[in-house]
mmCIF file of C-alpha atoms and ligand atoms in Angstrom:
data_model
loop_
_atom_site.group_PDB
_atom_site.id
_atom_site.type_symbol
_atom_site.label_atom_id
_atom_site.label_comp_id
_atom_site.label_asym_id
_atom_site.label_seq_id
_atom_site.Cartn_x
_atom_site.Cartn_y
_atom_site.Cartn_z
ATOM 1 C CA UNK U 271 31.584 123.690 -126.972
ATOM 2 C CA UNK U 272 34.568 121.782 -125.355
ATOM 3 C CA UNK U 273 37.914 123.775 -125.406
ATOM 4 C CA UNK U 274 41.248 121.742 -125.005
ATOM 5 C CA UNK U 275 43.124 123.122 -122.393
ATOM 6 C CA UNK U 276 46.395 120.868 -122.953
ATOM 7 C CA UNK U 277 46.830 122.434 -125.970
ATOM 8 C CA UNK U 278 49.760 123.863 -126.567
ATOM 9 C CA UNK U 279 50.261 127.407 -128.244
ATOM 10 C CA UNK U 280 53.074 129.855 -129.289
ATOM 11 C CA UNK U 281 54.303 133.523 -128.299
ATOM 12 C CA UNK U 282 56.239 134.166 -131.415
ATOM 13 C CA UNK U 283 58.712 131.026 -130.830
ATOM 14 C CA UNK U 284 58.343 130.365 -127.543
ATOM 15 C CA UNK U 285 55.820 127.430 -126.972
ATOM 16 C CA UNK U 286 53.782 127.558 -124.319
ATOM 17 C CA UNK U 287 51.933 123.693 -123.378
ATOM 18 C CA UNK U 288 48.642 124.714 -121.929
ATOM 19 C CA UNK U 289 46.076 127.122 -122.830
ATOM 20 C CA UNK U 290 46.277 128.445 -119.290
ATOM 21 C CA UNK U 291 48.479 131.098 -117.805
ATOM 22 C CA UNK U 292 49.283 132.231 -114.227
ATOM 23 C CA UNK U 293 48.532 135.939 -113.617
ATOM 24 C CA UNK U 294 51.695 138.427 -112.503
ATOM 25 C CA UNK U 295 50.539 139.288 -108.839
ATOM 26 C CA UNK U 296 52.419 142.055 -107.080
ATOM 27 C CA UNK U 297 52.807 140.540 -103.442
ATOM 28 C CA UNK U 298 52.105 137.076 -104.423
ATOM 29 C CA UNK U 299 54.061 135.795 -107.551
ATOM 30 C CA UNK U 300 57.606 134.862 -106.195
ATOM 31 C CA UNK U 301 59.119 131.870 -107.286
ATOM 32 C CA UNK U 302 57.734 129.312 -105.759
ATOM 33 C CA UNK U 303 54.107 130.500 -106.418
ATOM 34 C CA UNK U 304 55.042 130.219 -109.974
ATOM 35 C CA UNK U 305 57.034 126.805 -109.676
ATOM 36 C CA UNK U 306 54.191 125.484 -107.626
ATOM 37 C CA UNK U 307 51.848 127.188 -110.811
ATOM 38 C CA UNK U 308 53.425 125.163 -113.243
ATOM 39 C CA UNK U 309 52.921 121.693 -111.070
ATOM 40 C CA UNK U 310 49.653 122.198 -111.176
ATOM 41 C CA UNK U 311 49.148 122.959 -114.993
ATOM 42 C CA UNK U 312 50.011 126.673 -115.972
ATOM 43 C CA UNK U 313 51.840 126.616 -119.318
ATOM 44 C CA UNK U 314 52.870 129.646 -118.362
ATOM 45 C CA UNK U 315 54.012 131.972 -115.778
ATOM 46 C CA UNK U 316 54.994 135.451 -114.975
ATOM 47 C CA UNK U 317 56.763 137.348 -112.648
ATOM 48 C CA UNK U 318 55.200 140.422 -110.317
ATOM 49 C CA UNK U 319 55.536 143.602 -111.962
ATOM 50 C CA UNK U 320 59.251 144.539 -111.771
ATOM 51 C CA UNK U 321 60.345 148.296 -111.523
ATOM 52 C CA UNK U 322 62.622 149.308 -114.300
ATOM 53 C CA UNK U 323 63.745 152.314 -111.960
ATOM 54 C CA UNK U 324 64.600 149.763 -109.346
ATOM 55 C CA UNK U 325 66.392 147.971 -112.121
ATOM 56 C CA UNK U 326 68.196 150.911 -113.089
ATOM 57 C CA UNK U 327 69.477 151.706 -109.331
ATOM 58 C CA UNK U 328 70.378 148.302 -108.941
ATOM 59 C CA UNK U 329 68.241 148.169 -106.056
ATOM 60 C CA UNK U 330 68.759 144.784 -104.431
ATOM 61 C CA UNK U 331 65.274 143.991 -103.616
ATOM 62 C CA UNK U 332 64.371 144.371 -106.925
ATOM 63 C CA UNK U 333 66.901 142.431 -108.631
ATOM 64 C CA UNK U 334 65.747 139.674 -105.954
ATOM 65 C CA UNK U 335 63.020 139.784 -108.695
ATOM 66 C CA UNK U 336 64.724 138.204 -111.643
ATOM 67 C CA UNK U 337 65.870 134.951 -110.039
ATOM 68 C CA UNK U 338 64.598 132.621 -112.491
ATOM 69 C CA UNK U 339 64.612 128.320 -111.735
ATOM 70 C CA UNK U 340 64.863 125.985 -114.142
ATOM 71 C CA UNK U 341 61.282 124.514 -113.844
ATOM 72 C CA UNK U 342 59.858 127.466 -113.897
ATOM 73 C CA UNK U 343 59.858 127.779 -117.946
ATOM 74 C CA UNK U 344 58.489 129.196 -119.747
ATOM 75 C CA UNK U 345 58.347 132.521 -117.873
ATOM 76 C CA UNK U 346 57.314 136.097 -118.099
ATOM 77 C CA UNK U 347 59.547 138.739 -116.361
ATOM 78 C CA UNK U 348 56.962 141.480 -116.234
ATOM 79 C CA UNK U 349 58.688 145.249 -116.059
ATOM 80 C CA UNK U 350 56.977 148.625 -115.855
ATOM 81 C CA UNK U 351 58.258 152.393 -116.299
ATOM 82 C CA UNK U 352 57.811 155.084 -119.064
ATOM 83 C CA UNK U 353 60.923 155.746 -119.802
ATOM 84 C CA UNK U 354 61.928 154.125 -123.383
ATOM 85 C CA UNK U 355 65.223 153.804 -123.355
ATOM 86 C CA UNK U 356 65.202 152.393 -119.238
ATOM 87 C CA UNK U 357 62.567 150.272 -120.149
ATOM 88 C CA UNK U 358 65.221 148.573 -123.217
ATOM 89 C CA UNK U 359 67.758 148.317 -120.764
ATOM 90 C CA UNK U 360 65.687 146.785 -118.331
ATOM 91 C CA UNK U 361 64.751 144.261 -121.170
ATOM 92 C CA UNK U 362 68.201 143.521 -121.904
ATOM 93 C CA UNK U 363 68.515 142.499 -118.290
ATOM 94 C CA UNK U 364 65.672 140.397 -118.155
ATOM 95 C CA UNK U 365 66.691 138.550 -120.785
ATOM 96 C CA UNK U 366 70.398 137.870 -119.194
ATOM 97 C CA UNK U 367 68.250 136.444 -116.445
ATOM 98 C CA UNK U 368 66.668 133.962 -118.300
ATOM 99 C CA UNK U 369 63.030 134.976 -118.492
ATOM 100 C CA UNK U 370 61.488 133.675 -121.705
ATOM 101 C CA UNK U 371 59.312 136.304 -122.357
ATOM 102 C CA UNK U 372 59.608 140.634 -121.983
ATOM 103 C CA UNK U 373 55.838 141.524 -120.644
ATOM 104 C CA UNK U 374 55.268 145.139 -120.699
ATOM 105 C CA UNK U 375 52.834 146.682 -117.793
ATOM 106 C CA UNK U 376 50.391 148.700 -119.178
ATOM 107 C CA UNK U 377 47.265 147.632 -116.329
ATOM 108 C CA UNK U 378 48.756 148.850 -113.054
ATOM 109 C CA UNK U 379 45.941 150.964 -111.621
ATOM 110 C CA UNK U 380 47.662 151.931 -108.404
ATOM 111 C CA UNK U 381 47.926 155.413 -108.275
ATOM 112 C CA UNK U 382 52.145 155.351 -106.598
ATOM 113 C CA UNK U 383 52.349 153.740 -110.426
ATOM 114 C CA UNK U 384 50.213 155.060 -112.532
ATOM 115 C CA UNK U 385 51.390 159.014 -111.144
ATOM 116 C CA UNK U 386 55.220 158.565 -112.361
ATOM 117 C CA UNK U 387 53.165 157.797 -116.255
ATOM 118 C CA UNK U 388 53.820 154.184 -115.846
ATOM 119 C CA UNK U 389 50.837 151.217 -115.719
ATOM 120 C CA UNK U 390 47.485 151.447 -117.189
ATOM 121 C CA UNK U 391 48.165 155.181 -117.526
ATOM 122 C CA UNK U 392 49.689 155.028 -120.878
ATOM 123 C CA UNK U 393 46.638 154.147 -122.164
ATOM 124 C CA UNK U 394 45.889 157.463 -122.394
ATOM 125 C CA UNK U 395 48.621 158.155 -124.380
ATOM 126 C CA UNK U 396 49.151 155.389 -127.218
ATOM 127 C CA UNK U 397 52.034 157.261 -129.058
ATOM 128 C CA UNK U 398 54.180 157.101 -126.117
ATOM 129 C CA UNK U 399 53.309 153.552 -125.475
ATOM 130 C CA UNK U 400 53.959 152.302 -128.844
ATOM 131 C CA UNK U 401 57.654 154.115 -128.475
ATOM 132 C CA UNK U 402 58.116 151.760 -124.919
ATOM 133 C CA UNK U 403 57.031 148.560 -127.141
ATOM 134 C CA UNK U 404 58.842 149.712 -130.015
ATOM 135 C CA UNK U 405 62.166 150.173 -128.011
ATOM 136 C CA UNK U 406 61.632 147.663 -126.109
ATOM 137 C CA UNK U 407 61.273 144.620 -128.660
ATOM 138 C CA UNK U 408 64.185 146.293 -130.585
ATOM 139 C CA UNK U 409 65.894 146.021 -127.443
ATOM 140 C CA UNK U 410 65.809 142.503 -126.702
ATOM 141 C CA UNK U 411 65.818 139.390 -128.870
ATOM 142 C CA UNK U 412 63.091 137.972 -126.889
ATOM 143 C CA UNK U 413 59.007 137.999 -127.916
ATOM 144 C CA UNK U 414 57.748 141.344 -126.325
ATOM 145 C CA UNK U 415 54.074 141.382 -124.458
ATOM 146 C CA UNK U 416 51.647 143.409 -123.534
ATOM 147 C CA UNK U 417 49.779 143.424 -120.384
ATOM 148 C CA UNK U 418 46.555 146.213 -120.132
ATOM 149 C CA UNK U 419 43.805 147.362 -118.846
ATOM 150 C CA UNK U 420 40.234 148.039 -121.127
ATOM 151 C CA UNK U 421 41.326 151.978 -120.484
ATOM 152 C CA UNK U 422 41.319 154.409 -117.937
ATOM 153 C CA UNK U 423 37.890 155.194 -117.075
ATOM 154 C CA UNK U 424 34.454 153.391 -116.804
ATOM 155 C CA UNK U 425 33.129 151.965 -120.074
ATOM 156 C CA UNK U 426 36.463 152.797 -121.938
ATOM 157 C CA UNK U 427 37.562 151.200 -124.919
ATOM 158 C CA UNK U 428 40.675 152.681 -125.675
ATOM 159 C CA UNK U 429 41.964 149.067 -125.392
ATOM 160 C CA UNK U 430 40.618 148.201 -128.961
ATOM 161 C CA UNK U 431 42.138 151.333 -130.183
ATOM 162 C CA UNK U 432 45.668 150.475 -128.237
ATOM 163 C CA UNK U 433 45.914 147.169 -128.994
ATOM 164 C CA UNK U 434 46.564 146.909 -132.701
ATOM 165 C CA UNK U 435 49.149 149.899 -132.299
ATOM 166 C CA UNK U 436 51.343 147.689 -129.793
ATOM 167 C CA UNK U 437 51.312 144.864 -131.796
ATOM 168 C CA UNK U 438 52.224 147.107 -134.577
ATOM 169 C CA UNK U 439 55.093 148.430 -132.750
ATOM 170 C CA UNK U 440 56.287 144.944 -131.828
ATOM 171 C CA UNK U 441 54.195 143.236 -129.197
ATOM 172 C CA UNK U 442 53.493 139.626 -129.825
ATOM 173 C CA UNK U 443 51.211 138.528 -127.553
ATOM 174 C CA UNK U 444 48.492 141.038 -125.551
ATOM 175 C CA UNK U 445 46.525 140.006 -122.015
ATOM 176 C CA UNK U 446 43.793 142.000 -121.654
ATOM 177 C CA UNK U 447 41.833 142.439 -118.297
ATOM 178 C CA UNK U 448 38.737 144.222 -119.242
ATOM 179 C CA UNK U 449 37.998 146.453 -116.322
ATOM 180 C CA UNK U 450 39.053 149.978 -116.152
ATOM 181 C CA UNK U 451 41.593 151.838 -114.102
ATOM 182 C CA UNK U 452 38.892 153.522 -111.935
ATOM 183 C CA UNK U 453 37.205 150.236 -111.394
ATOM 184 C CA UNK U 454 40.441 148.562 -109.639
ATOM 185 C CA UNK U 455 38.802 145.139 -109.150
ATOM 186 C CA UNK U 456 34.918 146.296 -108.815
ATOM 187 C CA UNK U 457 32.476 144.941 -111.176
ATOM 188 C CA UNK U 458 33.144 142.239 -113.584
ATOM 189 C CA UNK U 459 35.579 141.490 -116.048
ATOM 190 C CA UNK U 460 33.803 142.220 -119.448
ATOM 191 C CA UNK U 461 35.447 139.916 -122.136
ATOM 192 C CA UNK U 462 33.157 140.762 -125.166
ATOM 193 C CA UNK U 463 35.764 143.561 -125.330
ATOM 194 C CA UNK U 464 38.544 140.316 -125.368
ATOM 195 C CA UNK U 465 36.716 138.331 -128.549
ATOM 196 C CA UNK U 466 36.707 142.102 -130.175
ATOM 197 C CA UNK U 467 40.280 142.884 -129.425
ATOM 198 C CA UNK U 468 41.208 139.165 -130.519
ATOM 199 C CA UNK U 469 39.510 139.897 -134.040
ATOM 200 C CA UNK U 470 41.372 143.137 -134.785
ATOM 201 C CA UNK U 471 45.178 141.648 -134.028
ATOM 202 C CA UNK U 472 47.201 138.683 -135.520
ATOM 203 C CA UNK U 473 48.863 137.928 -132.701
ATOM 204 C CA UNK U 474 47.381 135.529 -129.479
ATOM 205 C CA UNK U 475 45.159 137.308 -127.077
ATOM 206 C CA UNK U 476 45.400 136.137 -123.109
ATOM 207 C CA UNK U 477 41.985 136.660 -121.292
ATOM 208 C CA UNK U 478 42.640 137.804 -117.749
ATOM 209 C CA UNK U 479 39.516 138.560 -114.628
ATOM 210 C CA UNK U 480 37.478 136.417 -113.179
ATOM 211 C CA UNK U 481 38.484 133.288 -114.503
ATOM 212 C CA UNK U 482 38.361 130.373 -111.299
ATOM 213 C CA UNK U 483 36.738 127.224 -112.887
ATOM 214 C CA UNK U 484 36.929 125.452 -115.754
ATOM 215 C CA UNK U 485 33.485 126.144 -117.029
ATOM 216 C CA UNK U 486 34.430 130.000 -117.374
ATOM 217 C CA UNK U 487 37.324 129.089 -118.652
ATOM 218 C CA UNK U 488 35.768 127.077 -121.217
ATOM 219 C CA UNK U 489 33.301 129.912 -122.036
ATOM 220 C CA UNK U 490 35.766 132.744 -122.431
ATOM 221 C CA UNK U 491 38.030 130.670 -124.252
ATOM 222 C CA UNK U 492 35.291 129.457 -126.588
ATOM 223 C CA UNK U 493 33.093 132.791 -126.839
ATOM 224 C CA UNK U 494 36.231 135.115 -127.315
ATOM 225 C CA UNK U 495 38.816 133.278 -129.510
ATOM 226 C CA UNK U 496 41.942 134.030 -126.766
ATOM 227 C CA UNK U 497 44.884 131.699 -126.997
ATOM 228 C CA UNK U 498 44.357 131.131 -123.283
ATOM 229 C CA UNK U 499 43.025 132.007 -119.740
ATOM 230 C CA UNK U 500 45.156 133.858 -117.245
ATOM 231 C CA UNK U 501 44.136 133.193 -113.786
ATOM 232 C CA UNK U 502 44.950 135.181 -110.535
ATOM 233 C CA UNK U 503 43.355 135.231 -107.157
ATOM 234 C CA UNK U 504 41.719 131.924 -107.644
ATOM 235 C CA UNK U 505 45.152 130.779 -107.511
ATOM 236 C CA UNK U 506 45.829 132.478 -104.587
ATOM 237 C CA UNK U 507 46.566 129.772 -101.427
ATOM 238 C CA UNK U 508 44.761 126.998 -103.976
ATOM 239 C CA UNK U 509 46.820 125.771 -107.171
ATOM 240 C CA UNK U 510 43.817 122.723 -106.949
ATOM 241 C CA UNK U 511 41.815 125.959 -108.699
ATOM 242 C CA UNK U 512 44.593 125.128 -111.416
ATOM 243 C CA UNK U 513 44.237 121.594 -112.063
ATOM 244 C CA UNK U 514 40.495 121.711 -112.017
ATOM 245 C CA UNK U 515 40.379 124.319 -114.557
ATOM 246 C CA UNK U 516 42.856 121.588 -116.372
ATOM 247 C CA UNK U 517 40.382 118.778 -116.276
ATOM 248 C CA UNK U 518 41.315 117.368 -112.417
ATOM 249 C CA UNK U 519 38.318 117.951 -110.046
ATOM 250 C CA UNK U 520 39.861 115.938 -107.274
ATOM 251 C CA UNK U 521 39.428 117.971 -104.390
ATOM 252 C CA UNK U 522 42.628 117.975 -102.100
ATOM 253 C CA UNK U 523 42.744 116.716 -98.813
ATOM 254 C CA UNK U 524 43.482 118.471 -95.543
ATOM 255 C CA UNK U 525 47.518 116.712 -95.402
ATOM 256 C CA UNK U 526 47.399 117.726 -99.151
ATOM 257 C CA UNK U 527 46.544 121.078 -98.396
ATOM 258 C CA UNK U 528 49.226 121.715 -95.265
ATOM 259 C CA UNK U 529 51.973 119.606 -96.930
ATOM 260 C CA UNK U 530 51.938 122.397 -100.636
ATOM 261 C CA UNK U 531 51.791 124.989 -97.567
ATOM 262 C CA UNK U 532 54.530 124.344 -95.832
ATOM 263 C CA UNK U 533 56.309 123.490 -99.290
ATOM 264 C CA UNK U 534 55.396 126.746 -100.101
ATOM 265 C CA UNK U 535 56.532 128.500 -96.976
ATOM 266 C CA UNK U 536 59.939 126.259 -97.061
ATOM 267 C CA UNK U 537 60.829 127.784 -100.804
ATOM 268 C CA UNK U 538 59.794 130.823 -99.573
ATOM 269 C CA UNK U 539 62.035 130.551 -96.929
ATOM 270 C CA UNK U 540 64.736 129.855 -99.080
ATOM 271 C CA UNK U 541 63.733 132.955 -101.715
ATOM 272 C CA UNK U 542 62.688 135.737 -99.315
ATOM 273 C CA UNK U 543 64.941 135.013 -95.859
ATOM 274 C CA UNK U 544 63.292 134.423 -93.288
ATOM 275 C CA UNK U 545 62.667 137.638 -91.711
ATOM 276 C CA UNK U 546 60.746 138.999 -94.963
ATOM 277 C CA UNK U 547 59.263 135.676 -95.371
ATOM 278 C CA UNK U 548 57.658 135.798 -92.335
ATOM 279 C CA UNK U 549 55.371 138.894 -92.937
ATOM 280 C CA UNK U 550 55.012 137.820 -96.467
ATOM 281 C CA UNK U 551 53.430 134.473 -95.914
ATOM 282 C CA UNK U 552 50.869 135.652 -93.207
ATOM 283 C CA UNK U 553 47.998 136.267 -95.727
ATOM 284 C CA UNK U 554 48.673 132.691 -97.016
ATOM 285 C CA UNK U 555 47.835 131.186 -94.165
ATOM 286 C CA UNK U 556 44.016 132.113 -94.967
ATOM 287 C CA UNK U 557 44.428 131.597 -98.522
ATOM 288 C CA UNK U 558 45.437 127.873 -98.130
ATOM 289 C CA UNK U 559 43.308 126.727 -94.900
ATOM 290 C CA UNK U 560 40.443 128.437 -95.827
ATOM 291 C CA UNK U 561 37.925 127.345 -97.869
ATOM 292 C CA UNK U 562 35.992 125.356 -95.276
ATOM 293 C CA UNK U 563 39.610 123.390 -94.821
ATOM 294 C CA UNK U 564 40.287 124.360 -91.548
ATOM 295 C CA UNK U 565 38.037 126.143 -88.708
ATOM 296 C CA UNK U 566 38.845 129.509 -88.654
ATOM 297 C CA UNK U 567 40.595 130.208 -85.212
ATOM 298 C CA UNK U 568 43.242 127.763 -86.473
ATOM 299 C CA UNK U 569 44.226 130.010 -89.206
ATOM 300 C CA UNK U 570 44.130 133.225 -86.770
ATOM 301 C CA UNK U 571 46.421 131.254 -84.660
ATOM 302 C CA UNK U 572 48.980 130.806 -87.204
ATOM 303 C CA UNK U 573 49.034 134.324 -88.084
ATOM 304 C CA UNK U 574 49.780 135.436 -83.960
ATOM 305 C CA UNK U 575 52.773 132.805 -84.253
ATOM 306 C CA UNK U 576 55.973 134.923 -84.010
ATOM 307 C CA UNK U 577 58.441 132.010 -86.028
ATOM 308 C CA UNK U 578 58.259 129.809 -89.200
ATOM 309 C CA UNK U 579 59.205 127.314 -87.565
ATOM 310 C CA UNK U 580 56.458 127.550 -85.143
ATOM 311 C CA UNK U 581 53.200 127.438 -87.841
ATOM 312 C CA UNK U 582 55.302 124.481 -89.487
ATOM 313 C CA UNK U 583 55.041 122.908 -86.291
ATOM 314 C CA UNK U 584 51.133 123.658 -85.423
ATOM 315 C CA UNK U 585 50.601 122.535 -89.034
ATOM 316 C CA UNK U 586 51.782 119.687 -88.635
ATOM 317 C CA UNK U 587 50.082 118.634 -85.415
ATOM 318 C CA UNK U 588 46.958 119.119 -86.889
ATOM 319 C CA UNK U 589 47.711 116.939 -89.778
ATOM 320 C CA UNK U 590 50.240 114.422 -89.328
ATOM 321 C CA UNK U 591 49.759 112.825 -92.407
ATOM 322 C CA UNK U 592 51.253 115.885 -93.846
ATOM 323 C CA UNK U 593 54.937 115.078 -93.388
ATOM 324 C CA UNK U 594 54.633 112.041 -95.538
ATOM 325 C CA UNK U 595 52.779 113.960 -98.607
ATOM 326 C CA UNK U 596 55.456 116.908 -98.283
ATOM 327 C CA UNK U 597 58.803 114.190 -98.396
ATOM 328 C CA UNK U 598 57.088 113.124 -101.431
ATOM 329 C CA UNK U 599 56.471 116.075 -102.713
ATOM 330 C CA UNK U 600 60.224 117.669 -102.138
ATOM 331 C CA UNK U 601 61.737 114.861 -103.353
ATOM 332 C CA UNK U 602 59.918 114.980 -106.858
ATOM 333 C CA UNK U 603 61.108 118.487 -107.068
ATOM 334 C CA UNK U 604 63.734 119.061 -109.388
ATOM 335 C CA UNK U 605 67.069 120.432 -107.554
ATOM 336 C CA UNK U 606 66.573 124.431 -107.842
ATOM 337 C CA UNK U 607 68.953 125.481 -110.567
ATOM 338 C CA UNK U 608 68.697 129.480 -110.596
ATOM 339 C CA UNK U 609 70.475 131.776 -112.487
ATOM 340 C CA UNK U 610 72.503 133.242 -110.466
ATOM 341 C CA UNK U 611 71.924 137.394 -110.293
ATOM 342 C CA UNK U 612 75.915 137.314 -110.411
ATOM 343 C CA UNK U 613 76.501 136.221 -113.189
ATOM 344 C CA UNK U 614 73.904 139.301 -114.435
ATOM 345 C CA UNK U 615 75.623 141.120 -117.025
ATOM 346 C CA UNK U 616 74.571 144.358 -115.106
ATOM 347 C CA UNK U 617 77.908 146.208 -114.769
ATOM 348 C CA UNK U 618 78.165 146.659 -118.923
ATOM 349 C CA UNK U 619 74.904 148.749 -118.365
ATOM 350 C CA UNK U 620 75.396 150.077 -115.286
ATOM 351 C CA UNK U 621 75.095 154.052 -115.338
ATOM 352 C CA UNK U 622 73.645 154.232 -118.322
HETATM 353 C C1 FMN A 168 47.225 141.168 -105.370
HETATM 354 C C2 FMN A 168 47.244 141.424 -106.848
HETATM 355 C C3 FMN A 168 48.408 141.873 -107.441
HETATM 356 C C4 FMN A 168 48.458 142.105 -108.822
HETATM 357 N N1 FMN A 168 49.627 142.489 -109.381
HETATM 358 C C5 FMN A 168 49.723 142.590 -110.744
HETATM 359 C C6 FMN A 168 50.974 142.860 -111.369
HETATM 360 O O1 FMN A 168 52.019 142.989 -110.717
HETATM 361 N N2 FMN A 168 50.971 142.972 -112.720
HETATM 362 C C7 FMN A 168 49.831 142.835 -113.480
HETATM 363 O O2 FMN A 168 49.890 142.936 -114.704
HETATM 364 N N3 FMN A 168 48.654 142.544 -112.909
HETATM 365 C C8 FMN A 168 48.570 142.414 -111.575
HETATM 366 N N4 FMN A 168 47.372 142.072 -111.000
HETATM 367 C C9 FMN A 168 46.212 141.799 -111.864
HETATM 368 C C10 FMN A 168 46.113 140.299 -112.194
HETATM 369 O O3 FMN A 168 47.226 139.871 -112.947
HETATM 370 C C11 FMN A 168 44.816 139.979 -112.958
HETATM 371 O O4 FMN A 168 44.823 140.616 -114.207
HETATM 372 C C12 FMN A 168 43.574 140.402 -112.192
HETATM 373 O O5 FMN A 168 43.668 140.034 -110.824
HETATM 374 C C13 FMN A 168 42.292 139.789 -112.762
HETATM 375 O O6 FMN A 168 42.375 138.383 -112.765
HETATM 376 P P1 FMN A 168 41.692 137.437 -111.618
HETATM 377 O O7 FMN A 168 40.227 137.774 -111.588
HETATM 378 O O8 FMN A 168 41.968 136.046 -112.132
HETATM 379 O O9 FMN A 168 42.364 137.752 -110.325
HETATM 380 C C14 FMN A 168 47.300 141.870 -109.626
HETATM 381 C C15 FMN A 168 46.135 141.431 -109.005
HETATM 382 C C16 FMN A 168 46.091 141.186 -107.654
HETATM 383 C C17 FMN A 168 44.814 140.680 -107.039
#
């Protein structure tokens, strides 16, 4: 059965314009992963999880979070915490930033997260996580979701059981990644628990694990009823994953690849400063050359290179053609509009 991916679907009035979704990735989602997303299909996009006591301390980094560009709607600012009443303020915030959607973490299985009761632990305790979805959609005026986990432990299906309370409590969309806690990313994603969690709620179901090619996407979306896909580490270094799963199997070519790479690393650049960027965009390297692009001394080389500027240059000796792809390429970018975290409404909140 063929599933139409350009179809466009709704979180309660916010319309998203493809059936496929980029996954929040700690480490990995800043902006211009999620502006570069939404080139290459992604109707929708979300932010890394964002830490509502780092919101609450005004912690800088964190804030650094909620930059939001104008292309990059519509958008997901994903918190997590267990406090209620932090988590509403943090929603308040993230709506004076200009995200377009509240996502709640409930899938984190890290144990530095899941020890302080945040994450995919509060599936163990559905009462308290309805009262974070519940104060958090009265919170803000913006649709509320709901990120999880299939439970805690191997073979758990507290999800089904979790579900239906959160969208009773106010969620309006759910992503579900059905693997456990315990199983971190081990096994496989199991999404006959997705088509039964999309029969017991009214709202749109996101599948999420495992999804890099169209024909899975096709399958889950046509064997479990989910408004969309959600895809993560296929992403990762390869937005071409993206618009295959869209319906363009074009593989990209080598200036292709290093001219979106060293777009990427410019914006990054520009989001991150340089000194941070430079760490952060080391596992890239391997993400974007590899894949038979590039041998794979060439990408150890580029991870030994002590400057930016330095990789940009090797890069581009190795394919020239690159420069022309990447002038194109910036100057079909729209000028970067943010919101600026200034003009955050954060001192009316602030101590509270
Ligand atoms: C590096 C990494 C970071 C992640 N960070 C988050 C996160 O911040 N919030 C979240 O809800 N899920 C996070 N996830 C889970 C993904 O969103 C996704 O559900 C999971 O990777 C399964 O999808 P995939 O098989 O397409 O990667 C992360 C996954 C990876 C690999």
């Amino acid at each position: 059965m063929s599933v139409d991916l350009h179809e466009p679907w709704s979180i309660g009035p916010v319309e998203v314009p493809s059936r496929l979704v980029l996954a929040p990735m700690a480490g990995v989602s800043v902006q211009a992963f999620r502006r570069q997303g939404r080139r290459f299909g992604a109707g929708l996009v979300c932010s890394e999880m964002v830490s509502v006591a780092g919101i609450q301390h005004r912690n800088e980094r964190t804030l650094g979070y909620l930059r939001v560009a104008a292309d990059e709607h519509p958008l997901a600012i994903q918190v997590f915490g267990s406090d209620p009443a932090a988590m509403a303020e943090a929603a308040r915030i993230v709506e004076a930033a200009g995200a377009d959607v509240v996502d709640i973490n409930f899938g984190c299985p890290v144990k530095k997260v899941t020890k302080t009761g945040a994450g995919a632990s509060l599936l163990d305790d559905p009462d308290h996580a309805a009262r974070i979805v519940s104060a958090v959609a009265e919170a803000t005026s913006l649709p509320v979701s709901v990120k999880m986990r299939r439970g805690t432990v191997d073979g758990s299906r507290d999800c089904l059981a979790v579900g239906p309370r959160l969208v009773a409590a106010g969620a309006q969309c759910l992503t579900l990644h059905p693997r456990s806690a315990k199983q971190m990313y081990t096994g496989s994603a199991d999404h006959s628990l997705t088509a039964e969690l999309v029969a017991l709620v009214d709202v749109p179901v996101i599948a999420s694990g495992d999804i890099a090619s169209r024909a899975r996407a096709q399958a889950v979306l046509a064997t479990t009823g989910a408004a969309a896909v959600m895809v993560g580490r296929a992403a990762q270094g390869n937005p071409w994953a993206l618009a295959e799963i869209m319906g363009d199997e074009r593989a990209p070519s080598r200036e292709e690849v290093v001219a979106e790479l060293l777009l990427f690393m410019r914006e990054t650049v520009r989001e991150l400063g340089e000194l941070r960027a430079t760490g952060f965009l080391k596992k890239f390297y391997g993400w974007y050359l590899g894949r038979g692009r590039f041998p794979k001394p060439f990408k150890q080389e580029l991870v030994t290179l002590p400057t930016i500027e330095e990789v940009e240059t090797r890069l581009l000796a190795a394919a020239p053609g690159a420069r022309e792809v990447l002038e194109r390429l910036e100057a079909e970018l729209p000028e970067v509009d943010e919101v600026l975290l200034d003009s955050l409404p954060i001192s009316i909140y602030g101590g509270g």
